[in-house]
Coordinates of C-alpha atoms and ligand atoms in Angstrom, one line a residue:
M167 CA -14.2 -2.5 -1.5
K168 CA -14.1 -5.2 1.2
H169 CA -12.2 -8.0 -0.5
G170 CA -10.1 -6.4 -3.1
L171 CA -10.2 -7.4 -6.8
P172 CA -9.6 -10.9 -7.8
N173 CA -8.2 -11.1 -11.4
D174 CA -9.8 -12.8 -14.3
K175 CA -7.2 -15.5 -14.6
G176 CA -6.5 -16.7 -18.1
K177 CA -7.9 -13.6 -19.8
I178 CA -4.7 -11.6 -19.6
V179 CA -3.1 -11.6 -23.0
N180 CA -4.3 -8.7 -25.2
L181 CA -3.3 -7.9 -28.7
K182 CA -0.9 -5.2 -27.7
T183 CA 1.1 -7.6 -25.5
S184 CA 4.5 -8.2 -27.0
S185 CA 5.5 -11.8 -27.7
H186 CA 8.3 -11.5 -25.0
T187 CA 5.7 -10.3 -22.4
A188 CA 3.3 -13.0 -23.5
D189 CA 6.0 -15.7 -23.0
L190 CA 6.7 -14.3 -19.5
I191 CA 3.0 -14.3 -18.6
E192 CA 2.7 -17.9 -19.8
R193 CA 5.8 -19.0 -17.9
T194 CA 4.4 -17.3 -14.8
Q195 CA 1.1 -19.2 -15.0
E196 CA 2.9 -22.4 -15.6
L197 CA 5.2 -21.9 -12.5
K198 CA 2.3 -20.8 -10.4
R199 CA 0.5 -24.1 -11.1
K200 CA 3.6 -26.2 -10.7
K201 CA 4.6 -24.6 -7.4
N202 CA 1.2 -24.1 -5.9
A203 CA 2.0 -20.4 -5.7
V204 CA -0.1 -17.3 -5.4
I205 CA 0.8 -13.8 -6.6
L206 CA -0.5 -10.9 -4.4
A207 CA 0.0 -7.5 -6.0
H208 CA -0.3 -3.9 -4.9
Y209 CA -2.0 -1.4 -7.2
Y210 CA 1.3 0.5 -7.6
Q211 CA 2.8 -2.4 -9.6
D212 CA 3.3 -2.3 -13.3
P213 CA 0.2 -3.1 -15.3
D214 CA 1.7 -6.4 -16.6
I215 CA 2.3 -7.6 -13.0
Q216 CA -1.2 -6.5 -11.9
D217 CA -2.6 -8.5 -14.8
V218 CA -0.8 -11.7 -13.9
A219 CA -1.7 -11.5 -10.2
D220 CA -4.2 -13.6 -8.4
F221 CA -5.2 -10.9 -6.0
I222 CA -4.8 -7.1 -6.1
G223 CA -5.6 -4.9 -3.2
D224 CA -4.7 -2.2 -0.8
S225 CA -2.4 -2.9 2.2
L226 CA -5.2 -4.2 4.4
E227 CA -6.8 -6.4 1.8
L228 CA -3.4 -7.8 0.8
A229 CA -2.5 -8.6 4.5
R230 CA -5.9 -10.4 4.9
A231 CA -5.3 -12.3 1.6
A232 CA -1.8 -13.3 2.8
Q233 CA -3.1 -14.4 6.2
K234 CA -5.7 -16.8 4.8
S235 CA -3.6 -18.1 1.8
K236 CA -3.2 -21.9 1.5
A237 CA -0.6 -21.6 -1.2
D238 CA 2.8 -23.2 -0.6
L239 CA 4.5 -20.1 -2.0
I240 CA 3.4 -16.5 -1.7
L241 CA 5.0 -14.2 -4.2
F242 CA 4.5 -10.6 -3.0
A243 CA 4.5 -8.1 -5.9
G244 CA 4.9 -5.1 -3.7
V245 CA 7.5 -3.8 -1.3
H246 CA 9.5 -5.4 1.6
F247 CA 7.2 -4.4 4.5
M248 CA 4.3 -6.0 2.7
A249 CA 6.1 -9.3 2.2
E250 CA 7.2 -9.2 5.8
G251 CA 3.6 -8.7 6.8
A252 CA 2.6 -11.8 4.8
K253 CA 5.3 -13.9 6.6
I254 CA 4.3 -12.5 10.0
L255 CA 0.7 -13.4 9.5
N256 CA 1.2 -16.7 7.7
P257 CA 4.6 -18.1 8.9
S258 CA 4.2 -21.6 7.6
R259 CA 4.2 -20.4 4.0
K260 CA 7.3 -19.4 2.0
V261 CA 7.2 -15.7 1.1
I262 CA 9.2 -14.3 -1.8
L263 CA 9.8 -10.8 -3.1
P264 CA 11.0 -10.4 -6.7
D265 CA 13.6 -7.7 -5.7
L266 CA 14.7 -7.5 -2.0
R267 CA 15.7 -3.8 -2.6
A268 CA 12.1 -2.9 -2.9
G269 CA 11.9 -0.8 0.3
C270 CA 9.9 2.2 1.3
S271 CA 10.9 5.8 2.3
L272 CA 8.3 5.8 5.0
S273 CA 9.4 2.6 6.5
D274 CA 13.1 3.8 6.4
S275 CA 12.2 7.0 8.3
C276 CA 11.5 5.0 11.4
P277 CA 14.3 2.6 12.4
P278 CA 13.3 0.3 15.3
E279 CA 16.2 1.6 17.5
R280 CA 14.8 5.1 17.3
L281 CA 11.3 4.0 18.1
A282 CA 12.7 1.9 21.1
K283 CA 14.5 5.1 22.3
F284 CA 11.2 7.1 22.0
K285 CA 9.3 4.4 24.0
K286 CA 12.0 4.4 26.7
E287 CA 11.7 8.2 27.1
N288 CA 7.9 8.2 26.8
P289 CA 6.7 4.9 28.4
D290 CA 3.1 6.2 28.8
H291 CA 2.6 6.5 25.0
F292 CA 0.3 4.1 23.1
V293 CA 2.1 3.5 19.8
I294 CA 0.0 3.2 16.6
S295 CA 2.1 2.4 13.5
Y296 CA 1.0 2.7 9.9
I297 CA 1.6 -0.7 8.2
N298 CA 4.3 0.9 6.1
C299 CA 7.0 0.0 8.7
S300 CA 9.5 -2.8 9.3
A301 CA 8.7 -5.9 11.3
G302 CA 11.0 -4.5 14.1
V303 CA 8.8 -1.4 14.3
K304 CA 5.6 -3.5 14.2
A305 CA 7.0 -5.5 17.1
L306 CA 7.4 -2.4 19.2
S307 CA 3.9 -1.0 18.4
D308 CA 0.7 -1.5 20.3
V309 CA -1.4 -1.7 17.2
I310 CA -1.0 -1.3 13.4
C311 CA -3.3 0.6 11.0
T312 CA -3.6 1.1 7.3
S313 CA -4.9 4.0 5.3
S314 CA -8.3 2.3 5.1
N315 CA -8.8 1.6 8.8
A316 CA -6.7 4.3 10.5
I317 CA -9.7 6.3 11.8
K318 CA -11.3 3.2 13.3
I319 CA -8.0 2.2 15.0
V320 CA -7.3 5.6 16.4
E321 CA -10.8 5.8 17.8
R322 CA -10.3 2.5 19.6
A323 CA -7.0 3.6 21.3
P324 CA -7.2 4.0 25.1
K325 CA -8.5 7.5 25.9
Y326 CA -6.3 7.9 29.0
R327 CA -3.0 7.4 27.1
P328 CA -1.2 9.8 24.8
I329 CA -0.7 8.5 21.3
L330 CA 2.4 8.3 19.1
F331 CA 1.5 7.9 15.5
A332 CA 4.4 6.6 13.3
P333 CA 5.8 6.9 10.8
D334 CA 3.6 9.0 8.4
R335 CA 3.1 12.5 9.6
N336 CA 0.7 13.3 6.7
L337 CA -1.7 10.4 7.4
G338 CA -1.3 11.1 11.2
R339 CA -2.2 14.7 10.8
W340 CA -5.3 13.9 8.7
I341 CA -6.5 11.2 11.2
A342 CA -5.9 13.5 14.2
E343 CA -8.2 16.1 12.5
K344 CA -10.8 13.5 11.6
T345 CA -10.9 11.9 15.1
G346 CA -10.1 14.9 17.3
R347 CA -7.4 12.8 19.0
E348 CA -4.2 14.7 19.7
M349 CA -1.2 12.6 18.6
T350 CA 2.5 13.0 18.6
L351 CA 3.5 12.5 14.9
W352 CA 6.7 10.7 13.8
P353 CA 8.4 12.9 11.2
G354 CA 8.2 10.5 8.3
S355 CA 6.8 10.8 4.8
C356 CA 6.5 9.1 1.4
I357 CA 8.7 10.5 -1.3
V358 CA 6.0 9.8 -3.9
H359 CA 3.0 11.4 -2.2
E360 CA 5.0 14.6 -1.3
T361 CA 5.9 15.2 -4.9
F362 CA 2.6 16.5 -6.3
S363 CA 2.6 20.1 -7.5
E364 CA -0.3 22.1 -6.1
R365 CA 0.2 24.8 -8.7
K366 CA -0.2 22.3 -11.5
I367 CA -3.2 20.7 -9.8
I368 CA -4.9 24.1 -9.5
E369 CA -4.2 24.7 -13.2
L370 CA -5.8 21.3 -14.0
K371 CA -8.8 22.2 -12.0
V372 CA -9.2 25.4 -13.9
H373 CA -9.1 23.5 -17.2
H374 CA -11.4 20.7 -15.9
P375 CA -13.8 22.5 -13.6
D376 CA -16.0 19.4 -13.2
A377 CA -13.1 17.1 -12.3
E378 CA -12.9 15.8 -8.7
L379 CA -9.5 15.8 -7.0
I380 CA -9.1 12.4 -5.3
A381 CA -6.1 11.9 -3.0
H382 CA -4.3 9.3 -0.9
P383 CA -3.9 10.5 2.8
E384 CA -0.1 10.2 2.5
C385 CA -0.3 13.5 0.5
E386 CA 0.6 16.7 2.2
E387 CA -1.9 18.7 4.3
S388 CA -2.3 21.5 1.8
L389 CA -3.2 19.1 -1.0
L390 CA -5.6 17.1 1.2
K391 CA -7.4 20.3 2.1
Q392 CA -8.3 20.8 -1.6
A393 CA -9.3 17.2 -2.2
D394 CA -12.9 16.2 -2.9
F395 CA -12.3 12.6 -1.7
I396 CA -9.5 11.0 0.4
G397 CA -8.9 7.3 0.8
S398 CA -6.7 4.2 0.5
T399 CA -5.9 2.9 -3.0
S400 CA -9.0 0.6 -2.9
Q401 CA -11.2 3.3 -1.6
L402 CA -10.0 5.6 -4.4
L403 CA -10.7 2.9 -7.0
K404 CA -14.2 2.2 -5.6
H405 CA -14.9 5.9 -5.6
V406 CA -14.0 6.3 -9.3
I407 CA -16.2 3.3 -10.2
E408 CA -19.2 4.4 -8.2
S409 CA -19.1 8.2 -8.5
A410 CA -21.5 9.9 -10.8
K411 CA -18.6 12.2 -11.8
Q412 CA -16.8 11.7 -15.1
T413 CA -13.3 13.2 -14.6
F414 CA -10.9 12.6 -11.8
I415 CA -7.5 14.1 -10.9
V416 CA -5.7 11.2 -9.1
A417 CA -3.2 12.2 -6.5
T418 CA -1.5 8.9 -5.7
E419 CA 1.1 6.6 -7.3
A420 CA 0.3 6.4 -11.0
G421 CA 0.1 2.5 -11.0
I422 CA -3.5 2.7 -9.7
L423 CA -4.7 4.3 -13.0
H424 CA -4.4 0.9 -14.7
Q425 CA -7.1 -0.7 -12.5
M426 CA -9.2 2.5 -12.6
Q427 CA -9.1 2.5 -16.4
K428 CA -10.0 -1.3 -16.5
R429 CA -12.8 -1.1 -14.0
A430 CA -14.2 2.3 -15.1
P431 CA -13.4 2.5 -18.8
T432 CA -15.7 5.4 -19.6
K433 CA -14.2 7.7 -16.9
T434 CA -11.4 10.2 -17.6
L435 CA -8.4 9.9 -15.3
I436 CA -5.8 12.5 -15.0
P437 CA -2.7 11.6 -13.0
A438 CA -1.8 14.5 -10.6
P439 CA 1.4 16.0 -11.9
P440 CA 4.6 16.0 -9.9
N441 CA 6.6 19.2 -9.2
Q442 CA 9.4 18.4 -11.6
N443 CA 9.1 17.1 -15.1
C444 CA 9.9 13.6 -13.8
A445 CA 8.2 10.3 -13.2
C446 CA 8.3 11.1 -9.5
N447 CA 4.6 10.0 -9.2
E448 CA 5.9 6.5 -9.7
C449 CA 7.3 4.7 -6.6
P450 CA 10.9 3.7 -7.5
F451 CA 10.7 0.9 -4.9
M452 CA 7.5 -0.7 -6.3
K453 CA 8.8 -0.3 -9.8
L454 CA 11.9 -2.5 -9.0
N455 CA 9.7 -5.5 -9.5
T456 CA 9.4 -6.6 -13.2
L457 CA 7.8 -9.6 -14.9
E458 CA 11.3 -11.0 -15.6
K459 CA 12.1 -10.8 -11.9
L460 CA 8.7 -12.4 -11.1
V461 CA 9.5 -15.4 -13.3
H462 CA 13.0 -15.7 -11.8
A463 CA 11.6 -15.5 -8.3
L464 CA 9.1 -18.3 -9.0
E465 CA 11.8 -20.5 -10.7
T466 CA 14.3 -20.1 -7.8
E467 CA 11.7 -19.7 -5.0
G468 CA 13.7 -16.6 -3.9
P469 CA 14.7 -14.1 -2.7
E470 CA 12.9 -15.3 0.4
V471 CA 11.6 -12.9 3.1
T472 CA 12.1 -14.1 6.6
V473 CA 11.5 -12.6 10.1
P474 CA 13.3 -13.7 13.3
E475 CA 10.7 -15.7 15.3
A476 CA 10.9 -13.4 18.5
V477 CA 10.3 -10.3 16.3
R478 CA 7.6 -12.1 14.3
L479 CA 5.6 -13.1 17.4
Q480 CA 5.6 -9.5 18.7
A481 CA 4.8 -8.0 15.3
E482 CA 2.0 -10.6 14.9
R483 CA 0.5 -9.3 18.1
S484 CA 0.1 -5.7 16.9
L485 CA -1.1 -6.8 13.4
R486 CA -3.7 -9.1 15.0
Q487 CA -4.8 -6.3 17.2
M488 CA -5.4 -4.3 14.0
M489 CA -7.4 -7.2 12.5
D490 CA -9.5 -7.4 15.6
W491 CA -10.3 -3.7 15.7
S492 CA -11.1 -3.3 11.9
Ligands
13P1896 P1 -2.8 1.5 0.5 O1 -2.8 0.6 -0.7 O2 -3.1 0.7 1.7 O3 -3.7 2.7 0.4 O4 -1.3 2.1 0.7 C1 -0.6 2.8 -0.2 C2 0.9 2.7 -0.1 O5 1.6 3.6 0.1 C3 1.5 1.4 -0.2 O6 2.8 1.6 -0.1
SF4_1897 FE1 6.6 3.6 0.4 FE2 5.6 5.8 -0.8 FE3 6.5 3.7 -2.3 FE4 4.2 3.5 -0.8 S1 4.5 4.8 -2.5 S2 5.9 2.0 -1.0 S3 4.7 4.7 1.0 S4 7.7 5.0 -0.9

């Protein structure tokens, strides 16, 4: 899906919506108009937040939407690296994140100082970083990629230079296999996508022999090997909508099921079960954002996400390189 999924603004209150939620939604719409604000949301956000957003998309689509936004205020309903990306690409806008603690385990696995040390010791390496990284890491990278354009980006990397792929080793391994490019992989991973139980997925496949297993490339190698379709969140959604199949076991964060159910109401969707009897297939960082915090963020125009200008300029260079190559 090239341009993500704009929401049907004004058609968001359903009968099941509690009056408290309805009040928060109404207040959000009011504040958006008053402040000339736009809400960009990732698919892993709570359904209420997705329904109140102006634009929902995968990381690449959200970065593009942020880059071209003319709103005075961009509220990013996602995690910190996404809001930073919006600020890097559209610095004259004020960017706010409902909860500044909304981080990312992948991003945390690659502190800029450690990448700087690697680069010092391996100056010949061409550094490709997955967008799930901090502004500091983006500033040290040659080019950025997302799960929807990683193959294209790796194929464009100079053939005469060794590649470091950071920080997701699972995505990196999958891309290396797809492109045939040898790459050094940073040892990072996503706590959510490493949680799925292969044993339980096999059991599900036995009970639903016609179901397709669809997976995000942040999942572990052994799970990806069993998957019928692999793609970014938007690509998974598009696949469910367009596939002739009826039933899907979905191996990514459970928030995406809301859009899948909305856009493909006749399909049967089974969230891939985690190892433990926990809600580990929900990203604890994404879920820090709530409708209450959204309203508070719009009211106070904070917490604001800023990036020091020297870092922003370097990070913009690697993000723009990605935009040019994809
Ligand atoms: P995409 O939406 O780009 O597939 O990324 C998933 C993700 O992990 C976001 O944190
Ligand atoms: Fe990070 Fe994983 Fe959460 Fe995505 S799902 S924000 S990669 S921790």
